Short mmCIF file of C-alpha atoms and ligand atoms in Angstrom, two decimals:
data_model
loop_
_atom_site.label_atom_id
_atom_site.label_comp_id
_atom_site.label_asym_id
_atom_site.label_seq_id
_atom_site.Cartn_x
_atom_site.Cartn_y
_atom_site.Cartn_z
CA UNK C 1 0.31 -0.07 0.10
CA UNK C 2 1.20 3.18 -0.95
CA UNK C 3 2.60 5.49 2.07
CA UNK C 4 -0.07 8.20 1.31
CA UNK C 5 -2.74 5.93 1.52
CA UNK C 6 -1.54 4.49 4.77
CA UNK C 7 -1.50 7.78 6.09
CA UNK C 8 -4.86 8.25 4.97
CA UNK C 9 -5.65 5.67 6.75
CA UNK C 10 -4.40 6.66 9.77
CA UNK C 11 -2.18 3.66 10.14
CA UNK C 12 1.17 5.61 10.15
CA UNK C 13 0.05 7.39 13.16
CA UNK C 14 -1.39 4.78 15.32
CA UNK C 15 1.92 3.35 16.64
CA UNK C 16 3.08 7.28 17.19
CA UNK C 17 -0.23 7.90 19.26
CA UNK C 18 -0.24 4.93 21.53
CA UNK C 19 3.58 4.88 21.57
CA UNK C 20 4.60 8.52 22.41
CA UNK C 21 4.92 8.96 26.18
CA UNK C 22 5.81 12.94 25.67
CA UNK C 23 2.73 13.51 23.87
CA UNK C 24 0.35 11.97 26.36
CA UNK C 25 2.41 14.16 28.95
CA UNK C 26 1.50 16.92 26.77
CA UNK C 27 -2.03 16.39 26.40
CA UNK C 28 -3.05 13.52 28.68
CA UNK C 29 -6.86 14.43 27.92
CA UNK C 30 -6.92 14.11 24.36
CA UNK C 31 -4.33 11.57 24.06
CA UNK C 32 -5.91 8.96 26.48
CA UNK C 33 -6.84 5.94 24.27
CA UNK C 34 -10.34 4.31 24.10
CA UNK C 35 -11.00 1.89 26.66
CA UNK C 36 -13.41 -0.86 27.47
CA UNK C 37 -14.26 0.99 30.66
CA UNK C 38 -15.44 4.32 28.57
CA UNK C 39 -18.45 2.14 27.91
CA UNK C 40 -19.58 1.29 31.14
CA UNK C 41 -19.97 -1.85 33.19
CA UNK C 42 -22.35 -4.07 31.66
CA UNK C 43 -21.86 -3.26 28.11
CA UNK C 44 -22.06 -6.36 26.10
CA UNK C 45 -19.30 -6.94 23.51
CA UNK C 46 -19.77 -9.79 21.27
CA UNK C 47 -19.35 -11.33 17.63
CA UNK C 48 -22.32 -12.16 15.41
CA UNK C 49 -22.89 -15.06 12.84
CA UNK C 50 -25.54 -16.57 10.77
CA UNK C 51 -26.38 -20.23 10.20
CA UNK C 52 -26.05 -20.24 6.40
CA UNK C 53 -23.10 -18.39 6.30
CA UNK C 54 -21.20 -20.68 8.52
CA UNK C 55 -22.81 -23.96 9.35
CA UNK C 56 -22.31 -25.77 6.05
CA UNK C 57 -24.10 -29.33 6.44
CA UNK C 58 -26.59 -28.16 4.09
CA UNK C 59 -28.33 -32.02 3.82
CA UNK C 60 -26.76 -33.40 7.04
CA UNK C 61 -28.52 -35.25 9.49
CA UNK C 62 -32.10 -34.48 8.11
CA UNK C 63 -32.16 -30.82 7.49
CA UNK C 64 -34.47 -29.59 4.49
CA UNK C 65 -33.52 -27.43 1.82
CA UNK C 66 -33.56 -23.46 2.13
CA UNK C 67 -34.27 -20.81 -0.64
CA UNK C 68 -30.40 -20.36 -0.46
CA UNK C 69 -29.24 -23.52 -0.79
CA UNK C 70 -31.28 -23.43 -4.20
CA UNK C 71 -30.29 -20.19 -5.08
CA UNK C 72 -26.82 -20.74 -4.57
CA UNK C 73 -26.92 -23.97 -6.53
CA UNK C 74 -28.02 -21.96 -9.78
CA UNK C 75 -24.85 -20.47 -11.83
CA UNK C 76 -24.13 -16.87 -11.97
CA UNK C 77 -26.39 -16.11 -8.63
CA UNK C 78 -22.97 -16.24 -6.69
CA UNK C 79 -20.09 -14.20 -7.88
CA UNK C 80 -17.41 -16.78 -7.43
CA UNK C 81 -19.86 -19.95 -8.31
CA UNK C 82 -19.64 -21.33 -4.89
CA UNK C 83 -22.33 -21.77 -2.30
CA UNK C 84 -22.91 -22.52 1.66
CA UNK C 85 -23.04 -26.33 1.05
CA UNK C 86 -19.78 -26.67 3.51
CA UNK C 87 -19.38 -23.07 4.37
CA UNK C 88 -17.06 -23.07 7.52
CA UNK C 89 -18.36 -25.99 8.69
CA UNK C 90 -19.79 -24.46 11.87
CA UNK C 91 -21.66 -27.65 12.10
CA UNK C 92 -19.04 -29.78 13.27
CA UNK C 93 -16.30 -27.42 14.61
CA UNK C 94 -18.98 -25.55 16.66
CA UNK C 95 -17.26 -26.43 20.13
CA UNK C 96 -13.93 -25.15 19.36
CA UNK C 97 -15.30 -21.84 17.26
CA UNK C 98 -17.27 -21.35 20.69
CA UNK C 99 -14.25 -21.62 22.69
CA UNK C 100 -12.33 -19.26 20.42
CA UNK C 101 -14.65 -16.93 20.56
CA UNK C 102 -14.25 -16.83 24.38
CA UNK C 103 -10.58 -16.93 24.22
CA UNK C 104 -11.30 -13.23 22.45
CA UNK C 105 -12.74 -12.11 25.70
CA UNK C 106 -16.33 -11.65 24.56
CA UNK C 107 -19.38 -11.69 26.40
CA UNK C 108 -22.04 -12.85 23.49
CA UNK C 109 -22.21 -14.96 20.62
CA UNK C 110 -24.94 -14.47 18.50
CA UNK C 111 -26.13 -16.73 16.00
CA UNK C 112 -28.96 -17.70 13.94
CA UNK C 113 -31.28 -21.01 13.69
CA UNK C 114 -31.71 -22.27 10.39
CA UNK C 115 -35.60 -23.06 9.94
CA UNK C 116 -35.10 -25.95 7.50
CA UNK C 117 -33.02 -27.63 9.96
CA UNK C 118 -35.38 -27.86 12.67
CA UNK C 119 -38.46 -28.19 10.34
CA UNK C 120 -37.26 -29.65 7.19
CA UNK C 121 -40.46 -28.35 5.02
CA UNK C 122 -41.14 -25.12 7.02
CA UNK C 123 -43.83 -26.69 9.09
CA UNK C 124 -45.11 -30.08 9.97
CA UNK C 125 -42.36 -32.74 11.22
CA UNK C 126 -39.98 -31.81 13.56
CA UNK C 127 -36.20 -32.81 13.01
CA UNK C 128 -34.85 -33.71 16.20
CA UNK C 129 -31.40 -33.85 15.18
CA UNK C 130 -31.53 -29.80 14.31
CA UNK C 131 -33.17 -29.30 17.75
CA UNK C 132 -30.25 -31.53 19.28
CA UNK C 133 -27.48 -29.10 17.57
CA UNK C 134 -28.59 -26.13 18.86
CA UNK C 135 -28.99 -27.23 22.08
CA UNK C 136 -25.24 -28.16 21.93
CA UNK C 137 -24.48 -24.76 20.67
CA UNK C 138 -26.44 -23.15 23.41
CA UNK C 139 -24.84 -25.55 26.24
CA UNK C 140 -21.25 -24.72 24.73
CA UNK C 141 -21.72 -20.92 25.09
CA UNK C 142 -23.21 -21.43 28.48
CA UNK C 143 -20.02 -23.86 29.94
CA UNK C 144 -17.68 -21.44 28.23
CA UNK C 145 -19.33 -18.56 30.05
CA UNK C 146 -20.90 -16.94 26.87
CA UNK C 147 -24.16 -15.77 26.61
CA UNK C 148 -26.19 -17.18 23.57
CA UNK C 149 -28.16 -14.70 21.72
CA UNK C 150 -30.44 -16.19 19.26
CA UNK C 151 -31.47 -15.26 15.77
CA UNK C 152 -34.63 -16.64 14.67
CA UNK C 153 -34.17 -15.71 11.38
CA UNK C 154 -31.33 -14.87 9.26
CA UNK C 155 -32.58 -15.11 5.87
CA UNK C 156 -33.16 -19.05 4.89
CA UNK C 157 -36.38 -19.90 4.54
CA UNK C 158 -37.19 -23.26 3.81
CA UNK C 159 -37.63 -23.90 0.10
CA UNK C 160 -40.91 -25.80 0.79
CA UNK C 161 -42.27 -22.52 2.23
CA UNK C 162 -41.03 -20.34 -1.00
CA UNK C 163 -42.82 -22.74 -3.31
CA UNK C 164 -46.19 -21.67 -1.43
CA UNK C 165 -45.35 -18.05 -2.01
CA UNK C 166 -43.14 -17.61 0.65
CA UNK C 167 -43.02 -14.08 2.12
CA UNK C 168 -45.78 -13.00 -0.33
CA UNK C 169 -48.18 -15.60 1.17
CA UNK C 170 -49.78 -14.24 4.42
CA UNK C 171 -49.94 -17.92 5.32
CA UNK C 172 -46.04 -16.92 6.62
CA UNK C 173 -47.65 -15.28 9.56
CA UNK C 174 -48.60 -18.29 11.05
CA UNK C 175 -45.89 -20.67 10.00
CA UNK C 176 -43.34 -18.25 11.07
CA UNK C 177 -45.06 -18.00 14.73
CA UNK C 178 -44.84 -21.92 14.86
CA UNK C 179 -41.25 -22.09 13.94
CA UNK C 180 -40.72 -19.63 16.96
CA UNK C 181 -42.69 -21.08 19.24
CA UNK C 182 -40.92 -24.67 18.88
CA UNK C 183 -37.55 -22.38 19.23
CA UNK C 184 -38.84 -20.67 22.17
CA UNK C 185 -40.06 -23.84 24.21
CA UNK C 186 -36.77 -25.90 23.20
CA UNK C 187 -34.66 -23.31 23.80
CA UNK C 188 -36.38 -20.44 26.14
CA UNK C 189 -35.34 -21.84 29.58
CA UNK C 190 -31.76 -21.53 28.41
CA UNK C 191 -31.48 -18.41 26.20
CA UNK C 192 -32.64 -15.09 27.04
CA UNK C 193 -31.78 -12.61 24.41
CA UNK C 194 -33.65 -12.97 21.30
CA UNK C 195 -33.79 -11.45 18.08
CA UNK C 196 -36.72 -12.30 15.94
CA UNK C 197 -35.40 -11.28 12.37
CA UNK C 198 -32.32 -10.05 10.83
CA UNK C 199 -32.48 -7.25 8.63
CA UNK C 200 -36.17 -7.44 6.98
CA UNK C 201 -35.34 -4.56 4.81
CA UNK C 202 -32.31 -6.60 3.39
CA UNK C 203 -33.91 -9.84 3.04
CA UNK C 204 -37.45 -8.81 1.28
CA UNK C 205 -35.50 -5.63 -0.76
CA UNK C 206 -33.04 -7.99 -1.98
CA UNK C 207 -35.11 -11.25 -2.21
CA UNK C 208 -38.22 -9.86 -3.81
CA UNK C 209 -37.51 -6.23 -5.41
CA UNK C 210 -33.85 -6.54 -6.17
CA UNK C 211 -33.38 -10.13 -7.02
CA UNK C 212 -29.54 -10.16 -5.93
CA UNK C 213 -30.71 -12.58 -2.98
CA UNK C 214 -32.58 -15.85 -2.49
CA UNK C 215 -35.23 -16.26 -3.61
CA UNK C 216 -34.40 -14.21 -6.86
CA UNK C 217 -37.44 -11.85 -7.94
CA UNK C 218 -37.24 -8.52 -9.44
CA UNK C 219 -40.91 -8.00 -8.72
CA UNK C 220 -42.80 -4.71 -6.95
CA UNK C 221 -45.82 -6.67 -7.00
CA UNK C 222 -43.83 -9.36 -4.59
CA UNK C 223 -42.28 -7.23 -2.59
CA UNK C 224 -45.23 -5.09 -1.47
CA UNK C 225 -47.45 -7.74 0.14
CA UNK C 226 -44.01 -9.22 1.48
CA UNK C 227 -43.29 -6.14 3.01
CA UNK C 228 -46.69 -6.00 5.19
CA UNK C 229 -46.68 -9.88 5.81
CA UNK C 230 -43.02 -9.76 7.06
CA UNK C 231 -43.71 -6.79 9.36
CA UNK C 232 -46.95 -8.85 10.65
CA UNK C 233 -44.93 -11.44 11.38
CA UNK C 234 -42.01 -9.90 12.95
CA UNK C 235 -44.90 -8.62 15.44
CA UNK C 236 -46.25 -12.05 15.76
CA UNK C 237 -42.64 -13.60 16.42
CA UNK C 238 -42.05 -10.68 19.27
CA UNK C 239 -45.47 -11.89 21.09
CA UNK C 240 -44.83 -15.73 20.83
CA UNK C 241 -41.34 -15.37 22.24
CA UNK C 242 -43.10 -12.64 25.11
CA UNK C 243 -45.61 -15.48 25.83
CA UNK C 244 -42.93 -18.32 26.36
CA UNK C 245 -39.57 -17.27 27.37
CA UNK C 246 -39.76 -15.97 31.10
CA UNK C 247 -37.89 -13.01 31.50
CA UNK C 248 -36.71 -13.06 27.96
CA UNK C 249 -35.26 -9.71 26.21
CA UNK C 250 -36.85 -9.62 22.88
CA UNK C 251 -35.58 -7.50 20.07
CA UNK C 252 -35.16 -7.78 16.05
CA UNK C 253 -32.46 -6.25 14.19
CA UNK C 254 -32.71 -3.77 11.29
CA UNK C 255 -30.12 -2.55 8.55
CA UNK C 256 -29.71 1.10 9.09
CA UNK C 257 -27.79 3.74 7.04
CA UNK C 258 -27.56 7.38 7.71
CA UNK C 259 -28.98 8.97 4.40
CA UNK C 260 -28.14 12.35 3.06
CA UNK C 261 -29.13 14.46 -0.27
CA UNK C 262 -26.23 14.16 -3.22
CA UNK C 263 -26.72 18.09 -2.96
CA UNK C 264 -28.57 19.68 0.09
CA UNK C 265 -29.21 22.63 -1.77
CA UNK C 266 -31.54 20.75 -4.47
CA UNK C 267 -34.96 19.98 -3.89
CA UNK C 268 -34.91 17.05 -6.11
CA UNK C 269 -32.18 15.44 -4.20
CA UNK C 270 -33.57 16.26 -0.92
CA UNK C 271 -37.03 14.69 -1.57
CA UNK C 272 -34.96 11.79 -2.82
CA UNK C 273 -33.03 11.48 0.37
CA UNK C 274 -36.63 11.79 2.24
CA UNK C 275 -37.92 8.70 0.26
CA UNK C 276 -34.33 6.45 0.66
CA UNK C 277 -34.56 7.31 4.09
CA UNK C 278 -38.08 6.12 4.63
CA UNK C 279 -37.46 3.02 2.40
CA UNK C 280 -34.32 1.94 4.14
CA UNK C 281 -34.74 3.07 7.39
CA UNK C 282 -38.51 3.49 8.49
CA UNK C 283 -40.80 0.51 6.31
CA UNK C 284 -39.88 -2.13 8.85
CA UNK C 285 -39.23 -0.45 12.31
CA UNK C 286 -42.64 2.51 12.35
CA UNK C 287 -45.32 0.22 11.78
CA UNK C 288 -44.09 -1.89 14.93
CA UNK C 289 -43.78 1.24 16.89
CA UNK C 290 -47.48 1.86 16.48
CA UNK C 291 -46.17 4.81 13.65
CA UNK C 292 -47.69 3.37 10.41
CA UNK C 293 -46.18 3.24 7.43
CA UNK C 294 -44.16 6.52 6.37
CA UNK C 295 -46.75 6.84 3.26
CA UNK C 296 -46.52 10.50 3.12
CA UNK C 297 -42.83 10.61 2.61
CA UNK C 298 -42.79 7.24 0.74
CA UNK C 299 -45.80 7.36 -1.74
CA UNK C 300 -44.95 3.98 -3.65
CA UNK C 301 -45.70 1.77 -0.75
CA UNK C 302 -49.27 2.97 -0.62
CA UNK C 303 -49.55 -0.08 -3.25
CA UNK C 304 -49.28 -2.36 -0.16
CA UNK C 305 -52.71 -1.00 1.21
CA UNK C 306 -54.17 -3.45 -0.82
CA UNK C 307 -52.88 -6.07 1.41
CA UNK C 308 -53.99 -4.46 5.06
CA UNK C 309 -56.47 -6.20 6.63
CA UNK C 310 -58.80 -4.81 9.08
CA UNK C 311 -57.10 -5.15 12.73
CA UNK C 312 -53.58 -5.13 10.98
CA UNK C 313 -52.67 -1.99 12.48
CA UNK C 314 -53.04 -3.46 15.83
CA UNK C 315 -51.54 -6.72 15.24
CA UNK C 316 -48.24 -5.21 13.12
CA UNK C 317 -47.57 -3.58 16.71
CA UNK C 318 -44.97 -4.83 19.23
CA UNK C 319 -43.28 -3.29 21.79
CA UNK C 320 -39.53 -4.67 21.45
CA UNK C 321 -37.43 -4.52 24.22
CA UNK C 322 -34.47 -3.12 21.99
CA UNK C 323 -33.42 -2.29 18.71
CA UNK C 324 -30.89 -4.39 17.20
CA UNK C 325 -28.69 -1.71 15.08
CA UNK C 326 -26.68 -2.82 11.64
CA UNK C 327 -24.71 -0.43 10.30
CA UNK C 328 -22.10 -0.65 7.39
CA UNK C 329 -22.33 2.43 5.44
CA UNK C 330 -23.89 5.74 4.46
CA UNK C 331 -26.38 6.23 1.35
CA UNK C 332 -25.70 9.56 -0.42
CA UNK C 333 -29.19 9.66 -2.50
CA UNK C 334 -29.94 11.45 -5.86
CA UNK C 335 -33.20 12.16 -7.76
CA UNK C 336 -32.83 9.76 -10.93
CA UNK C 337 -35.21 8.70 -13.59
CA UNK C 338 -34.18 5.42 -13.29
CA UNK C 339 -35.24 3.38 -11.43
CA UNK C 340 -38.83 4.49 -12.41
CA UNK C 341 -41.60 5.01 -10.14
CA UNK C 342 -39.47 5.51 -7.02
CA UNK C 343 -36.73 8.26 -8.99
CA UNK C 344 -34.26 7.60 -6.43
CA UNK C 345 -30.68 6.13 -7.13
CA UNK C 346 -27.70 6.07 -4.58
CA UNK C 347 -24.50 7.47 -5.51
CA UNK C 348 -22.10 4.34 -5.63
CA UNK C 349 -19.24 4.26 -2.79
CA UNK C 350 -16.45 4.82 -5.30
CA UNK C 351 -17.44 8.06 -6.36
CA UNK C 352 -17.66 8.92 -2.41
CA UNK C 353 -13.93 8.21 -1.94
CA UNK C 354 -11.02 9.96 -3.52
CA UNK C 355 -8.83 7.25 -3.78
CA UNK C 356 -10.20 3.87 -4.38
CA UNK C 357 -7.84 1.94 -1.92
CA UNK C 358 -10.48 3.41 0.57
CA UNK C 359 -13.15 1.65 -0.50
CA UNK C 360 -13.68 -2.14 1.51
CA UNK C 361 -14.01 -5.16 -0.53
CA UNK C 362 -17.69 -4.84 -0.95
CA UNK C 363 -17.02 -1.51 -2.61
CA UNK C 364 -18.58 0.68 0.36
CA UNK C 365 -17.05 3.72 1.69
CA UNK C 366 -15.88 3.81 5.38
CA UNK C 367 -17.89 6.41 7.06
CA UNK C 368 -18.03 6.27 10.88
CA UNK C 369 -19.75 9.44 11.51
CA UNK C 370 -22.30 7.42 9.56
CA UNK C 371 -23.20 5.21 12.70
CA UNK C 372 -23.09 7.94 15.26
CA UNK C 373 -25.86 9.60 12.75
CA UNK C 374 -28.11 6.42 12.72
CA UNK C 375 -27.71 5.83 16.74
CA UNK C 376 -28.92 9.48 16.89
CA UNK C 377 -31.78 8.74 14.50
CA UNK C 378 -32.76 5.25 16.02
CA UNK C 379 -32.30 6.59 19.42
CA UNK C 380 -35.09 9.09 19.02
CA UNK C 381 -37.22 6.15 19.44
CA UNK C 382 -36.60 5.86 22.81
CA UNK C 383 -35.83 2.16 22.92
CA UNK C 384 -32.62 0.32 24.24
CA UNK C 385 -30.17 0.11 21.17
CA UNK C 386 -27.49 -3.06 20.91
CA UNK C 387 -25.37 -2.48 17.60
CA UNK C 388 -25.77 -6.34 16.42
CA UNK C 389 -23.59 -5.82 13.57
CA UNK C 390 -20.89 -3.45 12.67
CA UNK C 391 -17.86 -4.55 10.47
CA UNK C 392 -15.62 -4.39 7.41
CA UNK C 393 -14.43 -6.68 4.44
CA UNK C 394 -11.16 -5.70 3.55
CA UNK C 395 -8.50 -8.19 1.57
CA UNK C 396 -6.42 -10.08 4.01
CA UNK C 397 -2.98 -11.52 3.58
CA UNK C 398 -1.47 -14.24 4.92
CA UNK C 399 2.10 -13.48 6.32
CA UNK C 400 3.84 -16.44 7.92
CA UNK C 401 0.63 -17.80 9.20
CA UNK C 402 -0.11 -14.17 10.75
CA UNK C 403 -2.72 -11.59 9.17
CA UNK C 404 -1.93 -7.98 10.04
CA UNK C 405 -5.03 -6.34 9.44
CA UNK C 406 -4.26 -2.93 10.59
CA UNK C 407 -7.07 -1.31 8.17
CA UNK C 408 -9.89 -3.51 9.97
CA UNK C 409 -8.56 -2.30 13.59
CA UNK C 410 -8.72 1.22 12.40
CA UNK C 411 -12.19 0.73 10.97
CA UNK C 412 -13.25 -0.66 14.16
CA UNK C 413 -11.37 1.80 16.59
CA UNK C 414 -13.34 4.82 14.34
CA UNK C 415 -16.65 3.24 14.32
CA UNK C 416 -16.31 2.84 18.32
CA UNK C 417 -15.19 6.19 18.78
CA UNK C 418 -18.59 7.50 17.01
CA UNK C 419 -20.68 4.70 19.37
CA UNK C 420 -19.28 5.96 22.45
CA UNK C 421 -19.65 9.57 21.02
CA UNK C 422 -23.59 8.74 20.87
CA UNK C 423 -23.54 6.86 24.00
CA UNK C 424 -22.07 9.83 25.76
CA UNK C 425 -24.69 11.95 24.46
CA UNK C 426 -27.46 9.81 26.02
CA UNK C 427 -28.61 7.39 23.27
CA UNK C 428 -29.09 3.79 25.26
CA UNK C 429 -26.59 1.61 23.88
CA UNK C 430 -25.93 -1.13 25.93
CA UNK C 431 -23.75 -3.73 23.47
CA UNK C 432 -21.76 -3.92 20.42
CA UNK C 433 -21.32 -6.95 18.28
CA UNK C 434 -18.65 -7.12 15.57
CA UNK C 435 -19.66 -8.34 11.97
CA UNK C 436 -17.91 -11.22 12.24
CA UNK C 437 -16.50 -13.66 14.01
CA UNK C 438 -14.61 -15.71 11.43
CA UNK C 439 -14.79 -15.34 7.26
CA UNK C 440 -17.59 -16.92 5.90
CA UNK C 441 -19.73 -17.22 2.91
CA UNK C 442 -20.90 -13.68 2.36
CA UNK C 443 -24.21 -14.31 0.27
CA UNK C 444 -23.98 -13.25 -3.37
CA UNK C 445 -20.32 -12.04 -2.82
CA UNK C 446 -19.62 -15.70 -1.99
CA UNK C 447 -16.37 -16.38 -0.48
CA UNK C 448 -14.34 -13.36 -1.59
CA UNK C 449 -14.86 -10.52 0.79
CA UNK C 450 -13.78 -11.35 4.38
CA UNK C 451 -15.59 -9.54 7.16
CA UNK C 452 -14.14 -11.87 10.38
CA UNK C 453 -11.31 -11.08 13.12
CA UNK C 454 -10.83 -14.86 12.66
CA UNK C 455 -9.21 -15.88 9.31
CA UNK C 456 -10.47 -18.86 7.88
CA UNK C 457 -8.79 -21.28 4.99
CA UNK C 458 -11.93 -22.82 3.46
CA UNK C 459 -9.63 -25.43 1.82
CA UNK C 460 -8.30 -26.71 5.15
CA UNK C 461 -11.11 -25.07 7.37
CA UNK C 462 -8.16 -23.81 9.56
CA UNK C 463 -8.50 -20.71 11.75
CA UNK C 464 -6.16 -18.34 12.49
CA UNK C 465 -7.07 -15.30 14.48
CA UNK C 466 -6.23 -11.97 12.67
CA UNK C 467 -4.59 -9.00 14.39
CA UNK C 468 -8.01 -7.38 14.88
CA UNK C 469 -9.06 -10.45 17.05
CA UNK C 470 -5.90 -9.99 19.12
CA UNK C 471 -6.98 -6.29 19.19
CA UNK C 472 -10.09 -6.97 20.63
CA UNK C 473 -8.72 -9.63 22.83
CA UNK C 474 -6.74 -7.09 24.79
CA UNK C 475 -9.15 -4.28 24.78
CA UNK C 476 -11.99 -6.53 26.11
CA UNK C 477 -9.15 -7.96 28.55
CA UNK C 478 -10.55 -7.19 32.40
C1 BGC X 501 -25.95 -8.95 7.39
C2 BGC X 501 -24.98 -10.10 7.25
C3 BGC X 501 -23.90 -9.92 5.81
C4 BGC X 501 -23.16 -8.50 6.12
C5 BGC X 501 -22.27 -8.04 5.47
C6 BGC X 501 -25.44 -7.71 6.95
O1 BGC X 501 -26.49 -7.17 6.45
O2 BGC X 501 -26.58 -9.42 8.57
O3 BGC X 501 -25.43 -11.44 6.85
O4 BGC X 501 -22.77 -10.71 5.95
O5 BGC X 501 -24.20 -7.69 6.04
O6 BGC X 501 -22.76 -8.35 4.13
#
């Protein structure tokens, strides 16, 4: 990497900052490095993962087929033509992986349950092997002194349910509640922290409108009912957990992005930003909070009104205990004739940076202030917030068996400073989970973007803690 880029990434300044005792003496307040204590006692630190991205064992021990199994087997859907058949083989390596999470001084292991491992057909017959597997995962966490945080749904819908319309079929509210009830009854005595969904805007938007994720539809006609039924299912899932899990803490997670207009002085771009904010940030949380859909700021979603039945205004509400906030990039929105109907487009990451080296492997711009802004924005809803995902993919180079991922460390330092700033200004933030524990199957991108603080060799399944993992280990050392 060029010296200029290193300087820009702040890497050349890190050793100087932390090793310069004169600097510390000269201005102790300014130079004091951020510490775990700054976030307060009881603040939870964790790593987040998702079933399809790590488990593998896609057809073992009675597991049914999910939409991601189907989608990833089709040529061209995944950039590097891979799939999650084996992924990180967490299904067999869970015990050593969970021990490694603990060795990094984490408090929390966040994982999701594969619906088709529990119910191969999505409903009906239960697969006891699937039930047993998650008991083992949970028991290992508890034995290690890690809190298991369970996400009920992280995008891998059973294919049998998709064959009946998936999220576009109103019946999914019942199917999902039935699945959640099984999870709550099985694991509710051991697991106290629950997330109903992972990022509904991502799986409904990318799956039914953009077509880049499973099940791969590009259809406004499917997107509209799917939005409404997912919102109803999320609230029903929350109620089901509340009924069954004693002293449970029940949340869900939302993808959040700080939206700005391309030009704040151009009315058309300001209007575009308002629409983008409503679409990306508000459609899936405000109905649950009793605020209804943002029809005024996003007229296009009036098209879902025809799917609203009497009583839905109440059924869609659920009083979540916390908001799981997930942030990766900001969104700069502009008026555009393409795509039509919404007339909003997003300025690509590469146009937002001066140097291509500043882009992440996903092509995203790094924008720490963005997490501060969304924390303030979502903080205004008045609920407890946990950052349930934040992280970055950079190309990692194995150097004599080590990975010196300084840019990733810099990313975490810069983002954490902004989280702390929002917290110090009164936003009720009580935890921060890293995306992600180890390099894994990154959906339509395949295995190339590496988000882990632990490196995985996908040929040998050998895990190697990266420098960023060790950075967290010492940062979190009591
Ligand atoms: C998802 C993860 C994904 C990450 C990085 C999040 O939106 O929850 O599953 O790997 O983004 O793209």
